[in-house]
C-alpha positions as MATLAB code, in Angstrom:
seq = 'MTVNDDSFTNWKIREEIAESMIPLIGKLHRERDVTVLLHSRSLVNKSVVSILKTHRFARQIDGAELSVTETMPFLQALTALDLGPSQIDLGMLATAYKADDRGLGVAEFTAEAVAGATGGNKIERREPRDVVLYGFGRIGRLVARLLIEKAGSGNGLRLRAIVVRGGGAQDIVKRASLLRRDSIHGQFQGTITVDEADSTIVANGNAIKVIYADDPSHVDYTEYGIRDAILIDNTGKWRDREGLSKHLRPGIDKVVLTAPGKGDVPNIVHGVNHDTVKPDERILSCASCTTNAIVPPLKAMDDEYGVLRGHVETVHSFTNDQNLLDNYHKAERRGRSAPLNMVITETGAASAVAKALPDLKAKISGSSIRVPVPDVSIAILNLQLSRETTREEVHDYLREVSLTSPLRRQIDFTTAPDAVSSDFIGSRHASIVDAGALKVDGDNAILYLWYDNEFGYSCQVVRVVQHVSGVEYPTFPATAV';
ca = [
      -3.350   -5.685  -81.590;
      -6.087   -4.584  -79.144;
      -7.026   -0.994  -78.350;
      -5.360   -1.440  -75.003;
      -2.130   -2.509  -76.652;
      -2.348    0.441  -79.063;
      -2.812    2.833  -76.172;
       0.043    1.487  -74.204;
       2.375    1.475  -77.162;
       1.490    5.096  -77.869;
       2.230    5.927  -74.232;
       5.667    4.333  -74.352;
       6.520    6.270  -77.521;
       5.481    9.551  -75.928;
       7.302    8.609  -72.755;
      10.483    8.127  -74.721;
      10.100   11.428  -76.456;
       9.519   13.254  -73.224;
      12.548   11.650  -71.715;
      14.681   12.836  -74.636;
      13.275   16.346  -74.089;
      14.646   16.639  -70.525;
      18.401   17.068  -71.375;
      17.550   19.617  -74.150;
      15.402   21.649  -71.770;
      18.052   21.451  -69.089;
      20.869   22.502  -71.290;
      18.992   25.504  -72.655;
      18.266   26.607  -69.081;
      21.770   26.131  -67.600;
      23.836   27.323  -70.546;
      21.691   30.073  -72.093;
      19.241   31.137  -69.456;
      16.352   29.988  -71.598;
      13.264   28.744  -69.718;
      11.137   26.342  -71.759;
       7.357   26.705  -71.098;
       4.191   24.934  -72.217;
       1.129   27.201  -71.980;
       3.007   29.260  -69.369;
       4.045   26.198  -67.313;
       7.759   25.721  -66.892;
       9.163   22.375  -68.106;
      12.530   22.957  -66.401;
      13.506   20.204  -63.940;
      10.279   18.297  -64.648;
       9.966   14.520  -64.752;
       8.855   12.494  -67.785;
       5.333   12.081  -66.360;
       5.124   15.806  -65.486;
       5.988   16.759  -69.025;
       3.317   14.466  -70.380;
       0.710   15.737  -67.929;
       1.510   19.309  -68.783;
       0.935   18.501  -72.482;
      -2.363   16.758  -71.680;
      -3.511   19.863  -69.685;
      -3.944   21.637  -72.990;
      -7.008   19.436  -73.523;
      -8.912   21.155  -70.714;
      -8.382   24.564  -72.354;
      -7.952   24.027  -76.104;
     -10.245   21.078  -76.565;
      -7.483   18.796  -77.769;
      -4.490   17.221  -76.123;
      -1.060   18.589  -77.258;
       1.377   15.798  -77.931;
       5.100   15.753  -77.385;
       5.362   14.570  -80.975;
       4.069   18.059  -81.917;
       6.310   20.080  -79.557;
       9.490   18.126  -79.844;
      10.373   19.505  -83.322;
      10.178   23.034  -81.954;
      12.405   22.228  -79.014;
      14.993   20.683  -81.404;
      14.770   23.807  -83.549;
      15.436   25.970  -80.511;
      18.610   24.123  -79.660;
      20.024   24.988  -83.041;
      19.506   28.728  -82.568;
      21.851   31.285  -80.909;
      19.471   32.089  -78.143;
      19.848   34.672  -75.451;
      18.103   34.785  -72.056;
      14.377   34.335  -72.560;
      11.288   32.336  -71.893;
       9.938   30.310  -74.870;
       6.515   28.720  -74.858;
       6.352   25.472  -76.964;
       2.527   25.380  -76.672;
       2.212   28.945  -78.156;
       4.738   27.988  -80.826;
       2.750   24.896  -81.762;
      -0.537   26.780  -81.804;
       0.852   29.671  -83.880;
       2.427   27.288  -86.285;
      -0.938   25.464  -86.977;
      -2.531   28.798  -87.697;
       0.206   29.881  -90.076;
      -0.616   29.182  -93.737;
       2.735   30.203  -95.343;
       3.995   26.619  -95.602;
       7.189   27.303  -93.558;
       9.132   24.422  -92.043;
       9.306   24.153  -88.265;
      12.885   25.341  -88.087;
      12.260   28.400  -90.219;
       9.016   29.309  -88.426;
      10.655   28.892  -84.969;
      13.619   31.122  -85.909;
      11.194   33.770  -87.047;
       8.922   33.524  -83.933;
      11.841   33.878  -81.495;
      13.962   36.303  -83.484;
      13.692   38.759  -80.631;
      15.905   36.451  -78.553;
      18.602   35.776  -81.189;
      21.498   37.574  -82.888;
      21.736   41.267  -82.221;
      18.389   41.199  -80.325;
      19.758   38.996  -77.572;
      19.712   40.213  -74.065;
      23.089   39.898  -72.372;
      23.269   37.475  -69.431;
      23.266   39.440  -66.258;
      25.224   38.948  -63.086;
      23.276   37.026  -60.345;
      21.235   39.299  -58.016;
      21.474   38.704  -54.293;
      18.209   38.115  -52.334;
      17.713   38.167  -48.639;
      14.611   36.810  -46.881;
      13.615   38.633  -43.655;
      11.376   36.148  -41.936;
      11.111   32.447  -42.644;
       7.444   31.503  -42.125;
       4.965   30.044  -44.628;
       5.625   32.495  -47.449;
       9.289   32.831  -46.711;
       9.979   29.150  -46.989;
       7.962   28.765  -50.230;
       9.766   31.770  -51.715;
      13.037   30.162  -50.696;
      11.945   26.973  -52.525;
      11.212   28.869  -55.673;
      14.444   30.882  -55.583;
      16.429   27.704  -55.155;
      14.470   26.061  -57.960;
      15.140   28.945  -60.316;
      18.853   29.196  -59.574;
      19.882   26.599  -62.224;
      21.683   28.945  -64.627;
      23.449   30.827  -61.820;
      22.666   34.107  -63.485;
      19.289   34.931  -61.989;
      18.225   35.494  -58.454;
      20.506   34.047  -55.731;
      19.169   33.513  -52.275;
      22.091   34.595  -50.010;
      20.647   34.831  -46.517;
      17.626   34.598  -44.293;
      17.151   36.754  -41.194;
      15.284   35.345  -38.221;
      15.070   35.826  -34.503;
      17.075   33.470  -32.452;
      15.198   30.320  -31.375;
      17.433   28.487  -29.019;
      19.128   25.169  -29.328;
      19.252   23.592  -32.846;
      17.401   26.533  -34.209;
      19.010   26.253  -37.708;
      18.392   22.428  -37.851;
      14.724   22.997  -37.078;
      14.386   25.726  -39.707;
      16.137   23.529  -42.301;
      13.770   20.727  -41.451;
      10.735   22.999  -42.048;
      12.236   23.836  -45.440;
      12.850   20.192  -46.190;
       9.363   18.856  -45.324;
       6.038   20.664  -45.590;
       2.715   19.192  -44.547;
       0.891   20.852  -47.396;
       3.396   21.297  -50.185;
       5.356   18.069  -49.677;
       9.057   17.331  -49.790;
      11.661   19.809  -50.959;
      12.852   18.810  -54.468;
      16.512   18.337  -53.799;
      18.998   18.013  -50.973;
      19.481   20.108  -47.852;
      22.429   20.069  -45.426;
      23.213   22.182  -42.424;
      26.478   23.615  -41.228;
      25.705   24.720  -37.693;
      29.217   26.035  -37.061;
      28.942   28.378  -40.062;
      25.225   29.050  -39.527;
      24.540   27.979  -43.084;
      21.912   26.023  -44.888;
      23.028   24.480  -48.174;
      20.088   23.683  -50.508;
      20.864   22.186  -53.932;
      24.318   23.683  -53.687;
      23.086   27.120  -52.683;
      24.845   28.341  -49.459;
      22.259   30.361  -47.459;
      23.493   32.227  -44.448;
      21.186   32.311  -41.403;
      21.455   35.672  -39.754;
      19.979   36.154  -36.220;
      18.644   39.703  -35.526;
      15.736   41.205  -33.578;
      15.662   44.375  -35.550;
      16.697   45.388  -39.134;
      19.001   48.138  -37.785;
      21.241   45.490  -36.218;
      22.447   44.007  -39.540;
      25.207   45.038  -41.951;
      24.817   42.689  -44.943;
      28.069   43.615  -46.480;
      29.743   41.705  -43.652;
      28.391   38.590  -45.289;
      29.459   39.488  -48.835;
      25.992   40.585  -49.783;
      25.774   43.509  -52.203;
      22.992   45.357  -54.019;
      20.411   42.800  -52.693;
      16.685   42.735  -52.807;
      15.310   42.089  -49.370;
      11.892   40.361  -49.113;
      10.097   41.099  -45.853;
       7.836   38.178  -45.024;
       7.019   39.283  -41.474;
       4.432   41.945  -42.265;
       5.582   43.785  -39.131;
       6.320   47.006  -41.067;
       4.011   47.997  -43.860;
       4.591   51.753  -44.411;
       7.574   53.470  -46.008;
       9.057   54.640  -42.663;
       9.012   51.147  -41.180;
      10.224   49.355  -44.260;
      13.055   51.830  -44.713;
      14.703   50.238  -41.691;
      15.692   47.438  -44.038;
      17.752   49.772  -46.271;
      21.004   48.778  -44.623;
      24.451   48.383  -46.121;
      24.152   45.629  -48.843;
      20.406   46.165  -49.424;
      19.140   48.035  -52.538;
      15.392   47.354  -52.516;
      12.741   46.128  -50.170;
       9.727   44.005  -51.253;
       6.911   43.442  -48.753;
       4.758   40.262  -48.947;
       1.704   41.977  -47.474;
      -0.418   44.984  -48.486;
       1.557   48.163  -48.196;
       0.217   51.265  -46.506;
       0.418   54.945  -47.374;
       2.436   55.669  -50.520;
       4.073   52.225  -50.773;
       3.189   50.888  -54.269;
       1.028   47.767  -54.249;
       2.211   45.668  -57.243;
       0.319   42.786  -58.811;
       2.548   41.136  -61.408;
       0.930   40.984  -64.806;
      -1.266   44.058  -64.045;
       0.830   46.933  -62.902;
       4.363   45.681  -62.476;
       5.538   47.824  -65.416;
       4.656   50.979  -63.471;
       7.414   50.368  -60.885;
       9.893   53.220  -61.324;
      13.567   52.264  -61.542;
      14.491   54.345  -58.560;
      11.687   52.939  -56.342;
      13.328   51.108  -53.404;
      10.264   50.021  -51.423;
       7.255   48.276  -52.745;
       4.559   45.790  -51.747;
       3.190   42.649  -53.530;
      -0.194   43.333  -52.054;
      -2.133   40.303  -50.615;
      -2.800   36.857  -52.010;
      -6.486   37.741  -52.481;
      -5.650   40.996  -54.265;
      -3.408   39.024  -56.596;
      -6.227   36.539  -57.150;
      -8.938   39.021  -58.099;
      -7.136   41.875  -59.824;
      -5.985   40.028  -62.948;
      -9.464   38.612  -63.869;
     -10.947   41.899  -62.768;
      -8.739   43.720  -65.253;
      -9.504   41.086  -68.022;
     -13.283   41.596  -67.447;
     -13.012   45.371  -67.400;
     -10.949   45.463  -70.604;
     -13.544   43.482  -72.458;
     -16.910   44.305  -70.893;
     -16.377   47.230  -68.638;
     -17.086   46.875  -64.866;
     -19.607   49.200  -63.260;
     -19.413   47.735  -59.744;
     -18.504   44.507  -57.979;
     -18.334   42.599  -54.740;
     -15.791   39.892  -53.801;
     -16.474   37.265  -51.193;
     -13.492   35.147  -50.273;
     -13.772   31.748  -48.748;
     -10.242   31.658  -47.308;
      -8.290   28.876  -45.648;
      -7.150   29.574  -42.074;
      -3.772   31.191  -41.362;
      -1.223   31.284  -38.634;
      -2.655   34.515  -37.142;
      -5.677   32.497  -35.931;
      -5.884   30.307  -32.965;
      -5.911   26.456  -32.940;
      -8.358   26.607  -29.990;
     -10.339   29.463  -28.560;
      -8.031   32.066  -27.041;
      -7.648   35.801  -26.848;
      -7.096   37.584  -30.209;
      -7.093   41.313  -30.855;
      -9.620   40.719  -33.673;
     -13.235   40.097  -32.731;
     -13.686   36.675  -34.205;
     -10.221   35.304  -35.080;
      -9.751   34.133  -31.548;
     -12.156   31.297  -32.062;
     -10.799   27.992  -33.019;
      -9.679   28.009  -36.731;
      -9.915   24.219  -37.346;
     -13.356   24.007  -35.891;
     -15.168   27.033  -37.192;
     -16.123   29.181  -40.157;
     -14.999   32.647  -39.129;
     -16.390   35.863  -40.645;
     -13.639   38.414  -41.037;
     -12.594   41.350  -43.128;
     -10.462   41.509  -46.285;
      -8.503   44.482  -47.493;
      -8.393   43.112  -51.035;
     -11.293   45.139  -52.339;
      -9.833   48.459  -51.169;
      -6.423   47.453  -52.439;
      -7.805   47.103  -55.987;
      -7.625   50.853  -56.451;
      -3.838   50.889  -55.933;
      -3.248   48.075  -58.520;
      -5.923   49.266  -60.970;
      -6.201   53.006  -60.622;
      -8.043   53.327  -63.982;
     -10.889   51.081  -62.749;
     -13.702   53.445  -61.812;
     -16.028   50.755  -60.394;
     -16.596   50.461  -56.713;
     -15.498   47.073  -55.382;
     -16.647   45.887  -51.955;
     -15.457   42.787  -50.208;
     -15.736   40.417  -47.192;
     -14.184   37.128  -46.126;
     -14.956   33.916  -44.339;
     -12.023   31.825  -42.907;
     -12.852   28.096  -43.237;
     -11.164   24.877  -41.761;
      -8.826   24.065  -44.627;
      -5.108   24.664  -44.403;
      -4.502   25.985  -47.990;
      -6.269   27.037  -51.173;
      -9.067   29.637  -51.150;
     -11.754   30.755  -53.505;
     -12.862   34.266  -54.446;
     -16.371   34.780  -55.677;
     -16.320   37.883  -57.837;
     -19.776   39.260  -58.566;
     -19.703   41.927  -61.305;
     -22.113   44.270  -62.935;
     -20.861   44.824  -66.481;
     -21.363   47.793  -68.792;
     -22.982   45.621  -71.420;
     -24.940   42.401  -71.606;
     -23.253   39.177  -72.661;
     -23.663   35.380  -72.373;
     -22.115   32.620  -70.339;
     -20.567   31.090  -73.511;
     -18.955   34.366  -74.553;
     -17.401   34.981  -71.132;
     -16.335   31.385  -70.872;
     -14.503   31.412  -74.179;
     -13.019   34.878  -73.495;
     -11.513   33.861  -70.176;
     -10.246   30.597  -71.664;
      -8.453   32.550  -74.320;
      -7.097   35.016  -71.806;
      -5.601   32.158  -69.838;
      -3.923   30.794  -72.955;
      -2.647   33.623  -75.035;
      -2.938   36.935  -73.208;
      -0.304   38.893  -71.287;
      -2.168   37.670  -68.181;
      -1.675   33.941  -68.921;
       0.855   33.508  -66.087;
      -1.624   35.024  -63.696;
      -4.954   33.501  -64.834;
      -5.513   29.744  -65.188;
      -8.624   27.959  -66.318;
     -10.158   24.632  -65.415;
     -13.067   22.769  -66.890;
     -12.858   19.780  -64.467;
     -16.406   19.118  -63.453;
     -15.370   17.689  -60.023;
     -12.734   20.244  -59.104;
     -12.267   20.887  -55.383;
      -9.830   23.091  -53.385;
      -7.119   20.453  -52.824;
      -6.741   20.036  -56.557;
      -5.070   23.511  -56.705;
      -2.390   23.070  -54.056;
       0.804   23.957  -55.802;
      -0.769   26.065  -58.562;
       1.639   28.733  -59.827;
      -1.115   31.022  -61.096;
      -2.599   33.921  -59.082;
      -6.049   32.510  -59.675;
      -7.844   29.684  -61.530;
     -11.216   30.334  -63.228;
     -13.647   27.523  -62.491;
     -15.471   27.215  -65.859;
     -18.200   24.950  -64.403;
     -19.161   27.430  -61.733;
     -19.293   30.515  -63.993;
     -22.643   32.277  -63.940;
     -23.744   35.016  -66.413;
     -27.187   36.640  -66.658;
     -27.318   39.704  -68.931;
     -24.987   42.322  -67.534;
     -24.231   40.244  -64.358;
     -21.262   37.895  -64.216;
     -20.180   35.806  -61.264;
     -16.642   34.310  -61.371;
     -15.429   31.597  -59.047;
     -11.659   31.946  -58.669;
      -9.598   29.280  -56.880;
      -6.174   30.302  -55.620;
      -3.388   28.730  -53.701;
      -3.004   31.549  -51.253;
       0.445   30.301  -50.259;
       2.248   28.914  -53.295;
       0.446   30.898  -56.029;
       1.058   34.110  -54.126;
       4.691   33.189  -53.546;
       5.110   32.743  -57.358;
       3.705   36.239  -57.845;
       6.141   37.637  -55.300;
       9.109   35.998  -57.164;
       7.830   37.314  -60.443;
       7.848   40.939  -58.999;
      11.359   40.416  -57.627;
      12.580   39.104  -61.022;
      11.076   42.157  -62.659;
      12.651   44.787  -60.351;
      15.973   42.989  -60.391;
      16.212   42.958  -64.126;
      16.219   39.182  -64.518;
      12.656   38.805  -65.894;
      13.277   37.792  -69.412;
      10.851   38.332  -72.393;
       8.519   35.509  -73.509;
       8.377   34.319  -77.057;
       6.311   34.082  -79.202;
       5.230   37.545  -78.169;
       1.541   38.325  -77.711;
      -0.270   41.496  -78.482;
      -0.825   43.607  -75.365;
];
């Protein structure tokens, strides 16, 4: 048998194992609210090839490919346990098992590693929490996709309605079409139908009421059977507490803004300060996409090395607030054609760091350049550290942070030598460290951080909503904070 034959045979074996994993992963998710992860990447509703690619991804970070032959025994062991709602990372289980020298079998080790999700430690399955989207633009539609994707068990977040201004004939059909097809993020994974008479979009069985209103004060959500809901404002029209309080109508319990909040509105970056949200806080912000991209690695660097000062330069994809062709704009440069120019503009991300990282004493400055790409941006974070280090040390530290730290859902890591912006479309992390571009000279470190400013940010928004709604379940094996 030739090498090519051996390689193909091995592929077919792994393909068969991955195929047999799918019903086990699906059953755990639907029946027990257990989300199976691999190095913080969800395997729920993934294809055979996606599962294999996710396993291979470990090679970029850990130096060796993780095989389904290694993780399948852990998945089988999970199905035999009396698990409660949780997230369980097969990659971390496999890594921890290799490092364990007690000679335990896979089943015994797995039971011990996830003991916090079994027996008397189990979290009770909660009632689904209603969610309303106010606005249905770029972020609104991506958040909708994520909410629909995560509705599998029926006990998490449930998208009940979207609120938009009336748009004339076939408005709901056009909005459904924009949800179904996206020029950047591709086709919606599932089915979408429209009931114009009932003003409802049905996506993967989820009935979503389309409510038309020009102002929040015109809506009584209880009329639509909506109770105790979390409203996500995607318009950015109101950013202070007074304006956002308009959303606190009958049926709405909390308001989450997908833009930087002003005044005393808390700016929350999941993974960094989400645990500071007070239970009685009814209005909060998810800050900006750039703030979410820079704050987690900034925290990681400050925790390990100390940061004395820094500057962030963002090279940002153009957005809908710019013009296709030169035209009037209230900002000085944003009126110039977005697809034809690099446009110097401001970013509030640097000043927003203080809200998310109040313990950081370093002064962080920032500026931004909008460039002619439709999605994915890069933040260049230039830091003066409190001690000298080496490129190799920072490289290995950030790689480990992306794999095993509490920030592993926020920080990704790539060693691909030919990585470019389009490679990160659809990334679910807040930012991705480009290992090849990393520069360190004594006490100076320059990090290049890719981020999908649309989808990655939307994932962060959903994580915040899961947290404040009480449906963010613990991850096992647990890591030291």
